[in-house]
Amino acid sequence: MDEGKAERFESWLTIIIGQRNACCHHSRVWNKKYSIRPTMPAKTTYQWITLPTDTQRIYFTLCIIKYFLNIISPNNDIINKIKSLFQEFNEIDISAMGFPTDWETEPIWQ
């Protein structure tokens, strides 16, 4: 693995671990801006996001998780689970989580 890919992978794992820890310790995650800025890939092997995205918001972390899921479980249903949560908790402003308008149209979510 070249140095750039290793650096990106490490930054992605760091952000996922931080997110996992926040969830496990009942910390606020929905409108939090993280101090860690994961690396945005210049090129990916699989589908990725194309809209401008704040890498320090939960949306970017979910995109990372979705990227990994698309590799290890191509028929995953995470988008349905996310949409279900948005319906159940419709008072939450998803833009505060970094979700761009029309996020569902992004290649990664297809």
Coordinates of N, CA and C in Angstrom, one line a residue:
M1 N 0.9 -1.2 0.0 CA 0.0 0.0 0.0 C 0.9 1.2 0.0
D2 N 0.6 2.2 -0.9 CA 1.5 3.4 -1.0 C 1.2 4.3 0.2
E3 N 2.1 5.2 0.5 CA 2.0 6.0 1.7 C 0.7 6.9 1.7
G4 N 0.3 7.4 0.6 CA -1.0 8.2 0.6 C -2.2 7.4 0.9
K5 N -2.3 6.1 0.4 CA -3.4 5.3 0.8 C -3.3 4.9 2.2
A6 N -2.1 4.6 2.7 CA -2.0 4.2 4.1 C -2.4 5.4 5.1
E7 N -2.0 6.6 4.7 CA -2.4 7.8 5.5 C -3.9 7.9 5.5
R8 N -4.5 7.8 4.3 CA -6.0 7.9 4.2 C -6.7 6.8 5.0
F9 N -6.2 5.6 4.9 CA -6.8 4.5 5.6 C -6.7 4.7 7.1
E10 N -5.5 5.2 7.6 CA -5.4 5.5 9.0 C -6.3 6.6 9.5
S11 N -6.4 7.6 8.7 CA -7.3 8.7 9.1 C -8.8 8.3 9.1
W12 N -9.1 7.4 8.2 CA -10.5 6.9 8.1 C -10.8 6.0 9.3
L13 N -9.8 5.1 9.7 CA -10.0 4.3 10.9 C -10.1 5.1 12.1
T14 N -9.3 6.2 12.2 CA -9.3 7.0 13.4 C -10.7 7.7 13.6
I15 N -11.2 8.2 12.5 CA -12.5 8.8 12.6 C -13.6 7.8 12.9
I16 N -13.6 6.6 12.4 CA -14.6 5.6 12.7 C -14.5 5.2 14.2
I17 N -13.2 5.0 14.7 CA -13.0 4.7 16.1 C -13.6 5.8 17.0
G18 N -13.3 7.0 16.6 CA -13.8 8.1 17.4 C -15.3 8.2 17.4
Q19 N -15.9 7.9 16.3 CA -17.4 7.8 16.2 C -18.0 6.7 17.0
R20 N -17.3 5.6 16.9 CA -17.8 4.4 17.7 C -17.7 4.7 19.2
N21 N -16.6 5.3 19.6 CA -16.5 5.7 21.0 C -17.5 6.7 21.5
A22 N -17.8 7.7 20.7 CA -18.8 8.7 21.0 C -20.2 8.0 21.2
C23 N -20.5 7.1 20.3 CA -21.8 6.4 20.4 C -21.8 5.5 21.6
C24 N -20.8 4.8 21.9 CA -20.8 3.9 23.0 C -20.8 4.6 24.4
H25 N -20.4 5.8 24.4 CA -20.4 6.6 25.6 C -21.5 7.7 25.6
H26 N -22.5 7.4 24.8 CA -23.7 8.3 24.7 C -23.4 9.8 24.5
S27 N -22.3 10.0 23.7 CA -22.0 11.4 23.4 C -22.8 11.9 22.2
R28 N -22.9 13.2 22.1 CA -23.6 13.8 21.0 C -22.8 13.6 19.7
V29 N -23.5 13.2 18.7 CA -22.8 13.0 17.4 C -23.5 13.6 16.2
W30 N -24.8 13.9 16.4 CA -25.6 14.4 15.2 C -25.2 15.7 14.7
N31 N -24.8 16.7 15.6 CA -24.5 18.0 15.0 C -23.1 18.5 15.5
K32 N -22.3 17.5 15.8 CA -20.9 17.8 16.3 C -19.9 18.0 15.1
K33 N -19.0 18.9 15.3 CA -17.9 19.1 14.3 C -16.7 18.5 15.0
Y34 N -16.1 17.5 14.3 CA -15.0 16.8 14.9 C -13.7 17.6 14.7
S35 N -12.7 17.5 15.6 CA -11.5 18.1 15.5 C -10.5 17.4 14.5
I36 N -10.8 16.1 14.3 CA -10.0 15.4 13.4 C -10.5 15.5 12.0
R37 N -9.7 15.8 11.0 CA -10.1 16.0 9.6 C -9.6 14.8 8.8
P38 N -10.5 13.8 8.5 CA -10.0 12.6 7.8 C -9.6 13.1 6.3
T39 N -8.8 12.3 5.7 CA -8.2 12.6 4.4 C -9.3 12.4 3.3
M40 N -9.5 13.3 2.5 CA -10.4 13.2 1.3 C -9.6 12.5 0.2
P41 N -10.1 11.4 -0.3 CA -9.3 10.7 -1.4 C -9.3 11.5 -2.7
A42 N -8.2 11.5 -3.3 CA -8.1 12.1 -4.7 C -8.7 11.2 -5.7
K43 N -8.6 9.9 -5.5 CA -9.1 8.9 -6.4 C -9.5 7.6 -5.5
T44 N -10.6 7.0 -5.9 CA -11.1 5.8 -5.2 C -11.3 4.7 -6.2
T45 N -11.3 3.5 -5.7 CA -11.5 2.3 -6.6 C -13.0 2.1 -6.8
Y46 N -13.8 2.4 -5.8 CA -15.2 2.2 -5.8 C -15.9 3.6 -5.8
Q47 N -17.3 3.6 -5.9 CA -18.1 4.8 -5.9 C -17.8 5.6 -4.7
W48 N -17.8 6.9 -4.8 CA -17.5 7.9 -3.8 C -18.4 9.1 -3.9
I49 N -18.2 10.1 -3.0 CA -19.1 11.2 -3.1 C -18.5 12.3 -4.0
T50 N -19.4 13.1 -4.6 CA -19.0 14.1 -5.6 C -19.4 15.5 -5.1
L51 N -20.4 15.6 -4.2 CA -20.9 16.9 -3.7 C -19.9 17.5 -2.7
P52 N -19.8 18.8 -2.6 CA -18.9 19.4 -1.5 C -19.4 18.9 -0.1
T53 N -18.5 18.4 0.7 CA -18.8 17.8 1.9 C -17.8 18.2 3.0
D54 N -18.3 18.5 4.2 CA -17.5 18.8 5.4 C -17.0 17.5 6.0
T55 N -15.7 17.3 5.9 CA -15.1 16.1 6.4 C -15.2 15.9 7.9
Q56 N -15.5 17.0 8.6 CA -15.6 16.9 10.0 C -17.0 16.7 10.6
R57 N -17.9 16.4 9.8 CA -19.3 16.1 10.2 C -19.6 14.6 10.0
I58 N -20.6 14.2 10.7 CA -21.0 12.8 10.7 C -21.3 12.2 9.3
Y59 N -21.8 13.1 8.4 CA -22.1 12.6 7.1 C -20.9 12.0 6.4
F60 N -19.8 12.6 6.6 CA -18.5 12.1 5.9 C -18.2 10.8 6.6
T61 N -18.3 10.7 7.9 CA -18.0 9.4 8.5 C -18.9 8.3 8.0
L62 N -20.2 8.6 7.8 CA -21.1 7.6 7.3 C -20.8 7.2 5.8
C63 N -20.2 8.2 5.1 CA -19.7 7.9 3.7 C -18.6 6.9 3.8
I64 N -17.7 7.1 4.7 CA -16.5 6.2 4.9 C -17.1 4.8 5.2
I65 N -18.0 4.7 6.2 CA -18.6 3.4 6.5 C -19.3 2.8 5.3
K66 N -20.0 3.6 4.6 CA -20.7 3.1 3.4 C -19.7 2.6 2.4
Y67 N -18.6 3.3 2.2 CA -17.5 2.9 1.3 C -17.0 1.5 1.6
F68 N -16.7 1.3 2.9 CA -16.2 0.0 3.4 C -17.3 -1.1 3.2
L69 N -18.5 -0.8 3.6 CA -19.6 -1.7 3.4 C -19.9 -2.1 2.0
N70 N -19.7 -1.2 1.0 CA -19.9 -1.5 -0.4 C -18.9 -2.5 -0.9
I71 N -17.7 -2.5 -0.2 CA -16.7 -3.5 -0.6 C -16.9 -4.9 0.1
I72 N -17.2 -4.9 1.4 CA -17.4 -6.1 2.1 C -18.8 -6.7 2.0
S73 N -19.8 -5.9 1.8 CA -21.2 -6.3 1.7 C -21.9 -5.5 0.7
P74 N -21.7 -5.8 -0.6 CA -22.3 -5.0 -1.7 C -23.8 -4.7 -1.6
N75 N -24.5 -5.6 -1.0 CA -26.0 -5.5 -1.0 C -26.4 -4.9 0.4
N76 N -25.6 -4.2 1.1 CA -26.0 -3.6 2.4 C -27.2 -2.7 2.3
D77 N -27.8 -2.5 3.4 CA -29.0 -1.7 3.4 C -28.9 -0.5 4.3
I78 N -27.7 0.0 4.5 CA -27.5 1.2 5.4 C -28.3 2.4 5.0
I79 N -28.5 2.6 3.7 CA -29.2 3.8 3.3 C -30.7 3.7 3.8
N80 N -31.3 2.5 3.7 CA -32.6 2.3 4.2 C -32.7 2.6 5.7
K81 N -31.7 2.1 6.5 CA -31.6 2.3 7.9 C -31.5 3.8 8.2
I82 N -30.7 4.5 7.5 CA -30.5 6.0 7.7 C -31.8 6.7 7.4
K83 N -32.4 6.4 6.3 CA -33.7 7.0 6.0 C -34.8 6.7 7.0
S84 N -34.8 5.5 7.5 CA -35.7 5.2 8.6 C -35.5 6.0 9.8
L85 N -34.3 6.2 10.2 CA -34.0 7.0 11.4 C -34.4 8.5 11.1
F86 N -34.2 9.0 9.9 CA -34.6 10.3 9.6 C -36.1 10.5 9.7
Q87 N -36.9 9.4 9.3 CA -38.3 9.5 9.4 C -38.8 9.4 10.8
E88 N -38.1 8.6 11.6 CA -38.5 8.4 13.0 C -38.2 9.7 13.8
F89 N -37.0 10.3 13.5 CA -36.6 11.5 14.2 C -36.6 12.7 13.2
N90 N -37.7 13.0 12.7 CA -37.8 14.0 11.6 C -37.6 15.5 12.1
E91 N -37.5 15.7 13.4 CA -37.2 17.0 13.9 C -35.7 17.3 13.8
I92 N -34.9 16.3 13.5 CA -33.4 16.6 13.4 C -33.1 17.2 12.0
D93 N -32.3 18.3 12.1 CA -31.8 19.0 10.9 C -30.6 18.2 10.3
I94 N -30.8 17.5 9.2 CA -29.8 16.7 8.7 C -28.6 17.5 8.1
S95 N -28.9 18.8 7.8 CA -27.8 19.6 7.3 C -26.8 19.9 8.4
A96 N -27.3 19.9 9.6 CA -26.4 20.1 10.8 C -25.4 18.9 10.9
M97 N -25.8 17.8 10.3 CA -24.9 16.6 10.3 C -24.0 16.6 9.1
G98 N -24.1 17.6 8.3 CA -23.2 17.7 7.1 C -23.8 17.0 5.9
F99 N -25.1 16.6 5.9 CA -25.7 16.0 4.8 C -26.0 17.1 3.7
P100 N -25.4 16.9 2.5 CA -25.7 17.9 1.5 C -27.1 17.7 0.9
T101 N -27.7 18.7 0.3 CA -29.0 18.5 -0.4 C -28.8 17.5 -1.5
D102 N -29.7 16.6 -1.7 CA -29.7 15.5 -2.7 C -28.6 14.5 -2.4
W103 N -28.2 14.3 -1.1 CA -27.2 13.3 -0.8 C -27.5 11.9 -1.3
E104 N -28.8 11.6 -1.4 CA -29.1 10.2 -1.8 C -28.7 10.0 -3.3
T105 N -28.5 11.0 -4.0 CA -28.1 10.9 -5.4 C -26.6 10.6 -5.6
E106 N -25.9 10.8 -4.6 CA -24.4 10.5 -4.7 C -24.1 9.1 -5.1
P107 N -23.1 8.9 -5.9 CA -22.8 7.6 -6.4 C -22.6 6.5 -5.3
I108 N -22.0 7.0 -4.2 CA -21.8 6.0 -3.1 C -23.1 5.4 -2.5
W109 N -24.2 6.1 -2.6 CA -25.4 5.7 -2.0 C -26.3 4.9 -3.0
Q110 N -25.8 4.8 -4.2 CA -26.6 4.1 -5.3 C -26.5 2.6 -5.2

